[in-house]
Short mmCIF file of C-alpha atoms in Angstrom, two decimals:
data_model
loop_
_atom_site.label_atom_id
_atom_site.label_comp_id
_atom_site.label_asym_id
_atom_site.label_seq_id
_atom_site.Cartn_x
_atom_site.Cartn_y
_atom_site.Cartn_z
CA MET C 1217 -0.03 -0.01 -0.03
CA LYS C 1218 1.32 3.42 -0.92
CA LYS C 1219 2.38 5.70 1.87
CA SER C 1220 -0.04 8.37 0.92
CA VAL C 1221 -2.98 5.85 1.04
CA LYS C 1222 -1.83 4.83 4.51
CA TRP C 1223 -1.67 8.28 5.69
CA ARG C 1224 -5.32 9.05 4.45
CA PHE C 1225 -6.69 5.89 6.00
CA SER C 1226 -4.93 6.85 9.33
CA LEU C 1227 -6.44 10.33 9.14
CA ILE C 1228 -9.99 8.78 8.58
CA GLY C 1229 -9.34 6.32 11.46
CA LEU C 1230 -8.38 9.15 13.77
CA ALA C 1231 -11.50 11.23 12.88
CA LEU C 1232 -13.58 8.16 13.49
CA LEU C 1233 -12.07 7.64 16.96
CA LEU C 1234 -12.56 11.26 17.90
CA THR C 1235 -16.13 11.17 16.61
CA LEU C 1236 -17.13 7.99 18.62
CA THR C 1237 -15.49 9.60 21.72
CA ALA C 1238 -17.46 12.81 21.28
CA LEU C 1239 -20.74 10.74 20.89
CA LEU C 1240 -20.03 8.70 24.00
CA PRO C 1241 -22.58 10.67 26.18
CA ASN C 1242 -25.41 9.93 23.62
CA MET C 1243 -24.78 6.17 23.75
CA PRO C 1244 -27.27 4.14 25.68
CA PHE C 1245 -24.40 2.35 27.58
CA TYR C 1246 -22.80 5.59 28.70
CA LYS C 1247 -24.18 5.41 32.20
CA ASP C 1248 -22.75 1.95 32.71
CA LEU C 1249 -19.22 2.92 31.74
CA PRO C 1250 -16.51 2.84 34.51
CA PRO C 1251 -15.94 6.26 36.20
CA ILE C 1252 -12.38 6.55 34.78
CA ILE C 1253 -13.63 6.45 31.17
CA LYS C 1254 -16.47 8.73 32.03
CA LYS C 1255 -13.87 11.17 33.49
CA LEU C 1256 -11.91 11.09 30.23
CA ALA C 1257 -14.95 11.36 27.95
CA PRO C 1258 -16.90 14.53 27.42
CA ASP C 1259 -19.73 15.09 29.75
CA LYS C 1260 -22.13 16.49 27.04
CA GLY C 1261 -23.13 14.86 23.72
CA ILE C 1262 -25.60 16.37 21.16
CA ILE C 1263 -28.22 18.60 22.92
CA LEU C 1264 -31.78 18.41 21.55
CA GLY C 1265 -33.43 21.82 21.10
CA LEU C 1266 -36.80 23.08 22.33
CA ASP C 1267 -38.63 21.58 19.34
CA LEU C 1268 -37.20 18.16 19.91
CA GLN C 1269 -37.37 17.64 23.76
CA GLY C 1270 -40.12 20.16 24.86
CA GLY C 1271 -39.80 22.98 27.13
CA LEU C 1272 -40.82 26.71 27.25
CA TYR C 1273 -41.11 29.36 24.56
CA LEU C 1274 -41.75 32.80 26.03
CA VAL C 1275 -41.92 36.30 24.55
CA PHE C 1276 -41.52 39.25 26.86
CA GLU C 1277 -42.18 42.92 26.24
CA VAL C 1278 -40.03 45.49 28.21
CA GLU C 1279 -41.95 48.49 29.27
CA GLY C 1280 -39.37 51.02 28.11
CA GLN C 1281 -41.57 54.07 28.88
CA LYS C 1282 -41.55 52.99 32.61
CA ALA C 1283 -37.62 53.19 32.62
CA VAL C 1284 -38.03 56.66 31.02
CA SER C 1285 -40.51 57.69 33.68
CA GLN C 1286 -38.28 56.41 36.61
CA THR C 1287 -35.31 58.22 35.01
CA THR C 1288 -37.25 61.44 34.77
CA GLY C 1289 -38.42 60.99 38.36
CA ARG C 1290 -34.88 60.57 39.65
CA ILE C 1291 -33.97 63.78 37.77
CA SER C 1292 -36.77 65.72 39.41
CA GLN C 1293 -35.47 64.77 42.78
CA GLY C 1294 -31.99 65.83 41.75
CA ILE C 1295 -33.42 69.13 40.58
CA GLN C 1296 -35.16 69.65 43.94
CA LYS C 1297 -31.84 68.81 45.85
CA LEU C 1298 -29.88 71.05 43.48
CA SER C 1299 -32.46 73.89 44.19
CA ASP C 1300 -32.26 73.37 47.95
CA ASN C 1301 -28.45 73.28 48.04
CA LYS C 1302 -28.22 76.47 46.05
CA ASN C 1303 -30.94 78.12 48.11
CA LEU C 1304 -32.85 78.96 44.76
CA LYS C 1305 -36.35 78.27 46.39
CA ALA C 1306 -37.72 76.39 43.33
CA ASP C 1307 -40.90 74.40 43.48
CA VAL C 1308 -40.35 71.07 41.48
CA LYS C 1309 -43.40 68.98 40.46
CA PHE C 1310 -43.25 65.51 38.57
CA ASP C 1311 -46.38 64.22 36.84
CA GLY C 1312 -44.87 60.97 35.56
CA LYS C 1313 -43.58 62.39 32.42
CA ASN C 1314 -42.58 66.12 32.68
CA ILE C 1315 -40.95 68.15 35.39
CA THR C 1316 -42.48 71.51 36.07
CA VAL C 1317 -40.11 74.02 37.91
CA THR C 1318 -41.47 77.28 39.30
CA PRO C 1319 -40.48 80.12 39.03
CA ALA C 1320 -38.88 80.30 35.61
CA SER C 1321 -36.04 82.54 36.67
CA ALA C 1322 -32.85 82.75 34.54
CA GLU C 1323 -30.73 81.61 37.61
CA ILE C 1324 -32.68 78.42 38.08
CA ARG C 1325 -32.68 77.60 34.37
CA LYS C 1326 -29.04 77.96 34.10
CA ALA C 1327 -28.40 75.76 37.12
CA ILE C 1328 -30.65 73.02 35.93
CA GLU C 1329 -29.55 73.06 32.28
CA ASN C 1330 -25.83 72.96 33.40
CA ALA C 1331 -26.65 69.96 35.62
CA TYR C 1332 -28.92 68.16 33.11
CA PRO C 1333 -27.99 68.98 29.54
CA THR C 1334 -30.06 66.11 28.15
CA LEU C 1335 -33.37 67.90 29.22
CA SER C 1336 -35.46 69.94 26.74
CA ALA C 1337 -37.27 72.95 28.14
CA ARG C 1338 -40.32 74.92 27.24
CA ASP C 1339 -41.94 77.93 28.92
CA SER C 1340 -45.37 77.73 30.49
CA GLY C 1341 -46.39 81.03 32.06
CA SER C 1342 -44.33 81.52 35.28
CA SER C 1343 -42.98 77.93 35.09
CA VAL C 1344 -40.52 75.86 32.95
CA ILE C 1345 -41.48 72.36 31.83
CA TYR C 1346 -38.54 70.01 31.41
CA SER C 1347 -38.69 66.76 29.62
CA LEU C 1348 -36.13 64.27 28.18
CA SER C 1349 -35.14 64.76 24.72
CA GLU C 1350 -36.22 62.21 22.01
CA LYS C 1351 -32.68 60.99 21.60
CA GLU C 1352 -32.23 60.50 25.23
CA THR C 1353 -35.73 58.78 25.43
CA LYS C 1354 -34.64 56.33 22.75
CA TYR C 1355 -31.40 55.65 24.44
CA ILE C 1356 -33.01 54.86 27.76
CA ILE C 1357 -35.60 52.56 26.12
CA ASP C 1358 -32.95 50.74 24.12
CA ASN C 1359 -30.54 50.47 27.23
CA ALA C 1360 -33.55 49.12 29.33
CA CYS C 1361 -34.04 46.24 26.83
CA GLU C 1362 -30.35 45.43 26.78
CA GLN C 1363 -30.26 45.39 30.59
CA ALA C 1364 -33.41 43.33 30.75
CA LEU C 1365 -31.85 40.81 28.37
CA GLU C 1366 -28.77 40.55 30.34
CA THR C 1367 -30.63 40.35 33.65
CA ILE C 1368 -32.94 37.52 32.33
CA ARG C 1369 -29.79 35.77 30.98
CA ASN C 1370 -28.18 35.88 34.44
CA ARG C 1371 -31.25 34.62 36.13
CA ILE C 1372 -31.60 31.66 33.76
CA ASP C 1373 -27.98 30.75 34.08
CA GLN C 1374 -28.36 30.59 37.88
CA PHE C 1375 -31.64 28.60 37.50
CA GLY C 1376 -29.61 25.90 35.80
CA VAL C 1377 -31.26 25.56 32.31
CA ALA C 1378 -29.06 23.95 29.72
CA GLU C 1379 -28.75 25.54 26.27
CA PRO C 1380 -31.26 28.38 26.70
CA VAL C 1381 -31.95 30.73 23.82
CA ILE C 1382 -32.41 34.30 24.91
CA GLN C 1383 -32.34 37.01 22.29
CA ARG C 1384 -33.90 40.34 21.43
CA GLN C 1385 -36.73 40.60 18.98
CA GLY C 1386 -37.69 44.01 17.41
CA GLU C 1387 -37.35 47.18 19.50
CA ASN C 1388 -38.62 45.99 22.92
CA GLU C 1389 -39.36 42.27 22.83
CA ILE C 1390 -37.23 39.43 24.30
CA VAL C 1391 -37.62 35.75 23.23
CA VAL C 1392 -36.66 33.07 25.81
CA GLN C 1393 -36.49 29.32 24.81
CA LEU C 1394 -35.87 26.95 27.73
CA PRO C 1395 -35.57 23.35 26.56
CA GLY C 1396 -36.34 20.64 28.98
CA VAL C 1397 -37.77 22.82 31.78
CA LYS C 1398 -39.67 20.66 34.23
CA GLU C 1399 -41.08 23.63 36.47
CA PRO C 1400 -42.43 26.06 33.82
CA LYS C 1401 -44.49 28.10 36.44
CA ARG C 1402 -41.49 28.65 38.71
CA ALA C 1403 -39.28 29.56 35.72
CA ILE C 1404 -41.80 32.04 34.44
CA GLU C 1405 -42.16 33.69 37.89
CA LEU C 1406 -38.35 33.85 38.29
CA ILE C 1407 -37.84 35.58 34.90
CA GLY C 1408 -40.57 38.22 35.15
CA LYS C 1409 -39.94 39.12 38.83
CA THR C 1410 -39.17 42.94 38.86
CA ALA C 1411 -37.20 42.67 42.12
CA GLN C 1412 -37.08 46.37 42.95
CA LEU C 1413 -35.46 46.32 46.34
CA GLU C 1414 -35.73 49.56 48.33
CA PHE C 1415 -35.20 50.67 51.89
CA LYS C 1416 -37.59 53.15 53.41
CA VAL C 1417 -38.01 54.73 56.83
CA VAL C 1418 -41.31 53.96 58.63
CA ASP C 1419 -43.05 57.25 59.64
CA ASP C 1420 -44.25 56.24 63.07
CA GLU C 1421 -44.25 59.76 64.34
CA SER C 1422 -47.01 60.96 62.10
CA PRO C 1423 -50.61 61.09 63.53
CA ALA C 1424 -51.90 59.14 60.60
CA ALA C 1425 -49.71 56.20 61.55
CA SER C 1426 -51.54 55.82 64.88
CA GLU C 1427 -54.92 55.59 63.08
CA LEU C 1428 -53.81 52.55 61.14
CA PRO C 1429 -55.14 49.13 62.17
CA ALA C 1430 -52.66 46.46 63.35
CA VAL C 1431 -53.62 43.99 60.74
CA ILE C 1432 -56.25 43.72 58.02
CA LYS C 1433 -57.51 40.94 55.82
CA PRO C 1434 -55.88 40.70 52.39
CA PHE C 1435 -59.08 41.81 50.66
CA GLU C 1436 -59.58 44.82 52.95
CA GLU C 1437 -56.70 46.86 51.33
CA ASP C 1438 -58.85 49.03 49.03
CA GLU C 1439 -61.30 49.77 51.75
CA LEU C 1440 -58.59 51.03 54.12
CA MET C 1441 -56.96 53.07 51.53
CA ALA C 1442 -60.08 54.86 50.66
CA LYS C 1443 -60.63 55.57 54.37
CA VAL C 1444 -57.15 56.95 55.22
CA LYS C 1445 -56.18 58.45 51.89
CA ALA C 1446 -56.98 62.05 52.81
CA LYS C 1447 -55.00 61.73 56.06
CA ILE C 1448 -51.78 60.40 54.51
CA PRO C 1449 -49.15 63.36 54.72
CA GLU C 1450 -47.61 64.58 51.56
CA GLY C 1451 -44.33 62.68 51.03
CA ASP C 1452 -45.72 59.61 52.68
CA GLU C 1453 -47.33 56.39 51.50
CA ILE C 1454 -48.88 53.14 52.77
CA LEU C 1455 -47.48 49.82 51.96
CA PHE C 1456 -48.34 46.43 53.44
CA GLU C 1457 -46.40 43.68 55.09
CA ARG C 1458 -47.73 40.18 54.56
CA ILE C 1459 -47.88 38.08 57.67
CA THR C 1460 -48.51 34.38 57.83
CA ASN C 1461 -49.55 32.69 61.13
CA LYS C 1462 -47.00 29.78 61.58
CA GLU C 1463 -49.54 27.68 63.47
CA THR C 1464 -52.76 28.25 61.57
CA GLY C 1465 -51.51 29.42 58.20
CA GLU C 1466 -53.79 32.42 58.30
CA VAL C 1467 -52.61 35.31 56.09
CA THR C 1468 -53.06 38.90 57.17
CA LYS C 1469 -51.62 42.21 56.12
CA LYS C 1470 -50.03 44.86 58.31
CA PRO C 1471 -50.28 48.47 56.97
CA LEU C 1472 -47.27 50.77 57.38
CA LEU C 1473 -46.83 54.44 56.81
CA LEU C 1474 -43.54 55.01 55.08
CA LYS C 1475 -41.66 57.94 53.69
CA LYS C 1476 -41.85 57.90 50.01
CA ASP C 1477 -38.13 58.80 49.45
CA SER C 1478 -35.89 55.74 49.34
CA PRO C 1479 -32.53 56.55 50.71
CA MET C 1480 -31.17 53.28 49.31
CA SER C 1481 -31.94 50.77 46.55
CA GLY C 1482 -30.91 47.20 45.88
CA ASN C 1483 -28.31 48.33 43.31
CA TYR C 1484 -25.60 48.16 45.82
CA ILE C 1485 -26.00 44.44 46.55
CA SER C 1486 -22.95 42.37 46.02
CA GLU C 1487 -24.10 39.13 47.44
CA ALA C 1488 -27.44 37.47 48.35
CA ARG C 1489 -27.57 33.98 49.76
CA VAL C 1490 -30.08 31.75 51.48
CA GLN C 1491 -29.46 30.85 55.14
CA ILE C 1492 -31.47 29.07 57.75
CA ASP C 1493 -32.97 30.72 60.91
CA THR C 1494 -32.13 28.18 63.65
CA ARG C 1495 -34.92 29.37 65.89
CA TYR C 1496 -37.80 28.57 63.56
CA ASN C 1497 -35.85 26.49 61.02
CA THR C 1498 -37.05 28.77 58.22
CA PRO C 1499 -35.00 30.20 55.37
CA TYR C 1500 -34.06 33.80 55.02
CA VAL C 1501 -31.99 35.79 52.52
CA SER C 1502 -28.72 37.33 53.67
CA LEU C 1503 -27.53 40.50 51.93
CA THR C 1504 -24.08 41.97 51.63
CA PHE C 1505 -23.51 45.32 50.12
CA ASN C 1506 -20.60 46.60 48.01
CA SER C 1507 -18.30 49.27 49.60
CA GLU C 1508 -20.42 52.09 48.37
CA GLY C 1509 -23.48 50.36 49.51
CA ALA C 1510 -22.00 49.55 52.90
CA LYS C 1511 -21.14 53.22 53.50
CA ILE C 1512 -24.65 54.36 52.61
CA PHE C 1513 -26.24 51.77 54.74
CA GLU C 1514 -24.12 52.77 57.62
CA GLU C 1515 -25.17 56.42 57.27
CA ILE C 1516 -28.80 55.53 57.03
CA THR C 1517 -28.75 53.29 60.14
CA GLY C 1518 -26.78 55.99 62.06
CA LYS C 1519 -29.16 58.60 61.12
CA TYR C 1520 -32.43 56.68 61.89
CA VAL C 1521 -31.34 54.98 65.24
CA LYS C 1522 -34.49 53.76 67.17
CA LYS C 1523 -36.58 54.12 64.06
CA ARG C 1524 -37.91 51.44 61.82
CA LEU C 1525 -36.28 50.69 58.39
CA ALA C 1526 -38.57 48.87 56.01
CA ILE C 1527 -37.07 46.45 53.42
CA ILE C 1528 -39.39 46.53 50.42
CA LEU C 1529 -39.31 44.25 47.46
CA ASP C 1530 -41.56 45.02 44.47
CA GLY C 1531 -43.83 47.25 46.58
CA ASN C 1532 -44.35 44.77 49.36
CA VAL C 1533 -42.71 45.21 52.78
CA TYR C 1534 -40.72 42.19 53.88
CA SER C 1535 -39.72 43.31 57.26
CA ALA C 1536 -39.42 46.52 59.18
CA PRO C 1537 -37.07 46.12 62.11
CA VAL C 1538 -36.06 48.77 64.49
CA ILE C 1539 -32.55 50.14 64.10
CA GLN C 1540 -30.81 49.68 67.44
CA GLU C 1541 -27.54 51.17 66.39
CA LYS C 1542 -25.41 52.20 63.54
CA ILE C 1543 -24.71 49.11 61.40
CA SER C 1544 -21.43 48.91 59.72
CA GLY C 1545 -20.06 46.13 57.62
CA GLY C 1546 -22.74 46.42 55.02
CA ASN C 1547 -25.01 43.36 55.90
CA ALA C 1548 -28.75 43.04 56.09
CA GLN C 1549 -31.35 40.14 55.77
CA ILE C 1550 -34.75 39.73 54.40
CA SER C 1551 -36.91 37.40 56.29
CA GLY C 1552 -40.48 36.22 55.55
CA SER C 1553 -42.79 33.16 55.37
CA TYR C 1554 -41.59 31.58 52.24
CA SER C 1555 -40.24 28.08 51.17
CA MET C 1556 -36.78 27.22 50.36
CA ASP C 1557 -37.45 27.41 46.65
CA GLU C 1558 -38.93 30.75 47.07
CA ALA C 1559 -36.00 31.97 49.10
CA LYS C 1560 -33.56 30.55 46.57
CA ASP C 1561 -35.44 32.33 43.63
CA LEU C 1562 -35.33 35.69 45.69
CA ALA C 1563 -31.68 35.23 46.20
CA ILE C 1564 -31.24 34.72 42.50
CA VAL C 1565 -33.01 37.84 41.35
CA LEU C 1566 -31.23 39.92 43.90
CA ARG C 1567 -27.82 38.57 42.84
CA ALA C 1568 -28.69 38.89 39.16
CA GLY C 1569 -29.94 42.48 39.67
CA ALA C 1570 -33.34 44.04 39.10
CA LEU C 1571 -35.00 44.46 35.78
CA PRO C 1572 -34.55 48.05 34.60
CA ALA C 1573 -38.30 48.17 33.69
CA PRO C 1574 -41.24 45.87 34.22
CA VAL C 1575 -41.62 43.11 31.55
CA ASN C 1576 -45.00 41.79 30.25
CA MET C 1577 -45.39 38.29 28.96
CA LEU C 1578 -46.85 38.46 25.48
CA GLN C 1579 -46.47 34.72 24.55
CA ASN C 1580 -46.23 31.61 26.67
CA ILE C 1581 -46.07 28.28 24.84
CA THR C 1582 -45.22 25.07 26.73
CA VAL C 1583 -43.94 22.45 24.25
CA GLY C 1584 -45.04 19.03 25.51
CA PRO C 1585 -42.63 16.07 25.42
CA SER C 1586 -45.05 14.28 23.15
CA LEU C 1587 -44.62 16.90 20.52
CA GLY C 1588 -40.83 16.56 20.87
CA THR C 1589 -41.07 12.80 20.53
CA ASP C 1590 -43.19 13.09 17.49
CA SER C 1591 -40.68 15.58 16.02
CA ILE C 1592 -37.64 13.36 16.69
CA ALA C 1593 -39.53 10.34 15.11
CA ALA C 1594 -40.54 12.47 12.06
CA GLY C 1595 -37.00 13.83 11.76
CA LYS C 1596 -35.45 10.30 12.09
CA LEU C 1597 -37.85 8.88 9.52
CA THR C 1598 -37.10 11.66 7.06
CA ALA C 1599 -33.27 11.25 7.39
CA ILE C 1600 -33.42 7.41 7.18
CA ALA C 1601 -35.75 7.49 4.12
CA ALA C 1602 -33.69 10.06 2.39
CA PHE C 1603 -30.54 7.97 3.02
CA ILE C 1604 -32.03 4.77 1.92
CA VAL C 1605 -33.45 6.08 -1.28
CA VAL C 1606 -30.21 8.02 -2.16
CA ALA C 1607 -27.91 5.02 -1.21
CA GLY C 1608 -30.04 2.66 -3.20
CA PHE C 1609 -29.97 4.82 -6.25
CA MET C 1610 -26.09 5.28 -6.00
CA ALA C 1611 -25.64 1.45 -5.65
CA PHE C 1612 -28.04 0.78 -8.54
CA TYR C 1613 -26.73 3.41 -10.92
CA TYR C 1614 -23.00 3.36 -10.21
CA LYS C 1615 -22.53 -0.23 -8.90
CA ILE C 1616 -19.48 -0.74 -6.72
CA SER C 1617 -18.31 2.86 -7.12
CA GLY C 1618 -21.85 3.72 -5.80
CA LEU C 1619 -21.31 1.54 -2.79
CA ILE C 1620 -17.95 3.46 -2.04
CA ALA C 1621 -20.01 6.62 -2.31
CA ASP C 1622 -22.47 5.03 0.21
CA LEU C 1623 -19.66 4.33 2.57
CA ALA C 1624 -18.76 8.04 2.30
CA LEU C 1625 -22.30 9.00 3.12
CA VAL C 1626 -22.28 6.83 6.21
CA LEU C 1627 -18.98 8.40 7.39
CA ASN C 1628 -20.39 11.86 6.53
CA MET C 1629 -23.39 11.30 8.97
CA VAL C 1630 -21.27 9.85 11.71
CA PHE C 1631 -18.57 12.65 11.47
CA LEU C 1632 -21.44 15.25 11.37
CA MET C 1633 -23.05 13.97 14.59
CA GLY C 1634 -19.62 13.80 16.20
CA ALA C 1635 -18.75 17.37 15.23
CA MET C 1636 -22.01 18.60 16.60
CA ALA C 1637 -21.49 16.68 19.92
CA ALA C 1638 -17.79 17.99 20.26
CA LEU C 1639 -19.12 21.60 19.65
CA ASN C 1640 -22.01 21.15 22.13
CA ALA C 1641 -24.32 22.31 19.30
CA THR C 1642 -28.11 22.11 19.77
CA LEU C 1643 -29.98 19.93 17.34
CA THR C 1644 -33.30 21.26 16.13
CA MET C 1645 -35.74 20.38 13.38
CA PRO C 1646 -34.23 23.05 11.09
CA GLY C 1647 -30.90 21.52 11.99
CA ILE C 1648 -32.16 18.11 10.71
CA ALA C 1649 -33.28 19.91 7.59
CA GLY C 1650 -29.68 21.17 7.09
CA ILE C 1651 -28.31 17.66 7.64
CA VAL C 1652 -30.72 16.39 4.90
CA LEU C 1653 -29.53 19.13 2.49
CA ALA C 1654 -25.87 18.19 3.26
CA ILE C 1655 -26.55 14.63 2.36
CA GLY C 1656 -28.00 15.72 -0.92
CA MET C 1657 -24.80 17.81 -1.66
CA ALA C 1658 -22.73 14.86 -0.79
CA VAL C 1659 -24.48 12.74 -3.39
CA ASP C 1660 -24.19 15.47 -5.90
CA THR C 1661 -20.48 15.74 -5.34
CA ASN C 1662 -19.94 11.90 -5.88
CA VAL C 1663 -22.25 12.15 -9.07
CA LEU C 1664 -20.15 14.86 -10.50
CA MET C 1665 -16.89 12.86 -9.95
CA PHE C 1666 -18.28 9.56 -11.21
CA GLU C 1667 -19.60 11.16 -14.46
CA ARG C 1668 -16.17 12.64 -15.11
CA MET C 1669 -14.77 9.13 -14.51
CA ARG C 1670 -17.15 7.69 -16.91
CA ASP C 1671 -16.18 10.34 -19.49
CA GLU C 1672 -12.58 9.37 -19.13
CA LEU C 1673 -13.31 5.62 -19.44
CA LYS C 1674 -15.19 6.27 -22.66
CA ALA C 1675 -12.20 8.27 -23.97
CA GLY C 1676 -10.17 4.97 -23.58
CA LYS C 1677 -8.13 5.73 -20.48
CA THR C 1678 -7.23 3.02 -17.96
CA PRO C 1679 -9.37 2.66 -14.76
CA ARG C 1680 -6.49 4.12 -12.64
CA ALA C 1681 -6.05 7.09 -15.05
CA SER C 1682 -9.78 7.65 -15.22
CA VAL C 1683 -10.09 7.92 -11.44
CA ASP C 1684 -7.14 10.40 -11.17
CA SER C 1685 -8.42 12.47 -14.17
CA GLY C 1686 -12.02 12.39 -12.88
CA TYR C 1687 -11.08 13.70 -9.42
CA ASP C 1688 -8.78 16.32 -10.85
CA LYS C 1689 -11.25 17.63 -13.34
CA ALA C 1690 -14.15 17.75 -10.78
CA PHE C 1691 -12.02 19.23 -7.97
CA LEU C 1692 -12.46 22.89 -8.81
CA THR C 1693 -16.18 22.47 -9.52
CA ILE C 1694 -16.78 20.73 -6.19
CA VAL C 1695 -14.85 23.16 -4.06
CA ASP C 1696 -16.49 26.21 -5.92
CA SER C 1697 -20.05 24.91 -5.20
CA HIS C 1698 -19.20 24.01 -1.61
CA VAL C 1699 -17.58 27.38 -0.74
CA THR C 1700 -20.44 29.36 -2.25
CA THR C 1701 -22.86 27.25 -0.08
CA LEU C 1702 -20.72 27.85 2.92
CA ILE C 1703 -20.80 31.52 2.33
CA THR C 1704 -24.58 31.41 2.18
CA ALA C 1705 -24.74 29.47 5.42
CA ALA C 1706 -22.52 31.89 7.08
CA VAL C 1707 -24.67 34.79 6.08
CA LEU C 1708 -27.80 32.88 7.33
CA TYR C 1709 -26.03 32.30 10.69
CA GLN C 1710 -24.86 35.91 11.04
CA PHE C 1711 -28.29 37.52 10.24
CA GLY C 1712 -30.72 34.68 11.02
CA THR C 1713 -32.60 33.98 14.15
CA GLY C 1714 -32.50 30.68 16.25
CA PRO C 1715 -34.12 28.11 14.00
CA ILE C 1716 -32.24 29.65 10.93
CA LYS C 1717 -28.95 29.66 12.87
CA GLY C 1718 -29.50 25.92 13.58
CA PHE C 1719 -29.94 25.17 9.91
CA ALA C 1720 -26.86 27.16 8.99
CA VAL C 1721 -24.77 25.35 11.57
CA THR C 1722 -25.55 21.85 10.48
CA LEU C 1723 -25.33 22.75 6.81
CA SER C 1724 -21.88 24.40 7.32
CA ILE C 1725 -20.49 21.40 9.20
CA GLY C 1726 -22.05 18.93 6.79
CA ILE C 1727 -20.32 20.76 3.82
CA ALA C 1728 -17.02 20.85 5.41
CA ILE C 1729 -17.16 17.15 6.29
CA ASN C 1730 -18.43 16.31 2.77
CA LEU C 1731 -15.25 17.87 1.26
CA PHE C 1732 -13.24 15.59 3.51
CA THR C 1733 -15.11 12.32 2.86
CA SER C 1734 -15.54 12.93 -0.82
CA LEU C 1735 -12.23 14.19 -1.86
CA ILE C 1736 -10.09 12.19 0.70
CA GLY C 1737 -12.15 9.38 1.72
CA THR C 1738 -13.50 7.84 -1.53
CA LYS C 1739 -10.28 8.61 -3.24
CA ALA C 1740 -8.38 6.64 -0.69
CA VAL C 1741 -10.56 3.62 -1.35
CA PHE C 1742 -10.09 3.83 -5.18
CA ASP C 1743 -6.28 4.30 -4.72
CA PHE C 1744 -6.20 1.33 -2.33
CA MET C 1745 -8.05 -0.81 -5.05
CA ASN C 1746 -5.57 0.26 -7.74
CA ALA C 1747 -2.59 -0.14 -5.59
CA GLU C 1748 -3.29 -3.69 -4.56
CA ARG C 1749 -3.72 -5.13 -8.09
CA GLU C 1750 -4.06 -3.89 -11.57
CA VAL C 1751 -7.86 -3.19 -12.09
CA LYS C 1752 -8.86 -4.19 -15.59
CA SER C 1753 -12.32 -2.47 -15.46
CA LEU C 1754 -14.01 -0.03 -13.17
CA SER C 1755 -17.44 -0.89 -11.86
CA ILE C 1756 -19.26 2.38 -12.41
#
């Protein structure tokens, strides 16, 4: 055997060995393998996509205008502080969209416009109305969507879903695909939780606070608010703490009068973890602030000693302990009547950060495992049927040469699966379509070469010379067609969405492997046949 033929067979053997190693996790006997082999083998094989194994398909809409409103609200507070610090005596009102500043003196306008150059102003009698410019509004909405995308990705990563697809769609929508999720309700709640953590001072000194009942039933909130609304001081608000009786399980709500201004938010959290209260054997979430947050928390607790500080998450009071002394070190805790899973999810959203704006679920599709099983069966049937028909045609039309091409097709399929497993690629239905198309191109490649070889045989050349000449003449045409298809697949991958990307990935891998099996694999077999003995005629 020629040295070059040995080298090519060695290369094919090595590729086959690597392929089988990569596919080990997908083998039915993988779980029975000795630990030492499992340690050496990869821990992941081919991963099935959402359409093949079931799961969740969600579409969220980010309320970008809420982020704009929150930003404008923070600016209005900044303007009021600026006015107070400079003793300008300006009255600042915020209506959820615009900031009205009275009076409209040149000194006040200059101070505001120097501090907030992104605001646009218009006169309204004795007042000036400020609002965010269109460019700044667009930037905030776009930034809110990107932050929401990153926050959702962080939460899902910590939830432990393998191969999730999380991507932006349009201006303010986010598509989430979670293959194989067993607890869809919990996953949806975790993703959509706003997690706006705030600390607010309880206004126990106000006369209105003494008129509030100790506890109410959950359905009595609106009735209580209607009764006390007129007595709530400006700058205060009423929020509720949910209380669950540990013995009876009865749920009540405790109204609290709080200062609206939040001296600190959850943006300063560096760590949040679940711990167990040994007294009641219940979980709570321990918070650690970063250096800046620790400093702010120390200032707050020093300023409000002997007063209550409420910890508020998404508008609900979780606890309102009395500050006994200044707390340094930057630690706090959130306790409540929740399960271990609820405590873990709370810690996840606090660690992953709050969503910059509320998200609304537009679409929620749970793909059942039966649909996945059907899809897998249909995909397998399609691929097997395509292979049998094509392989049968090749064997019938090109005889032994056709069988060599069929062997190349088998190697093509095996190498393709191995490459996907090695790359941890996700196999989807569009991906199976890409595989079928790659099989078609592999057949086309062999047909092209075999027809050239037939032409050479008709011209009177020997079988060996016909094989060499056929491969040489078809080489450039094959490479040209494969490269152009590869470029098309690259464009699809770059600009396509999830399913199209899956199609492009399998098609690209299939094309690259087809070049290897067609130009190196089948040629090695023909050269081996011609090297062992003088072939009088070529079965083609």
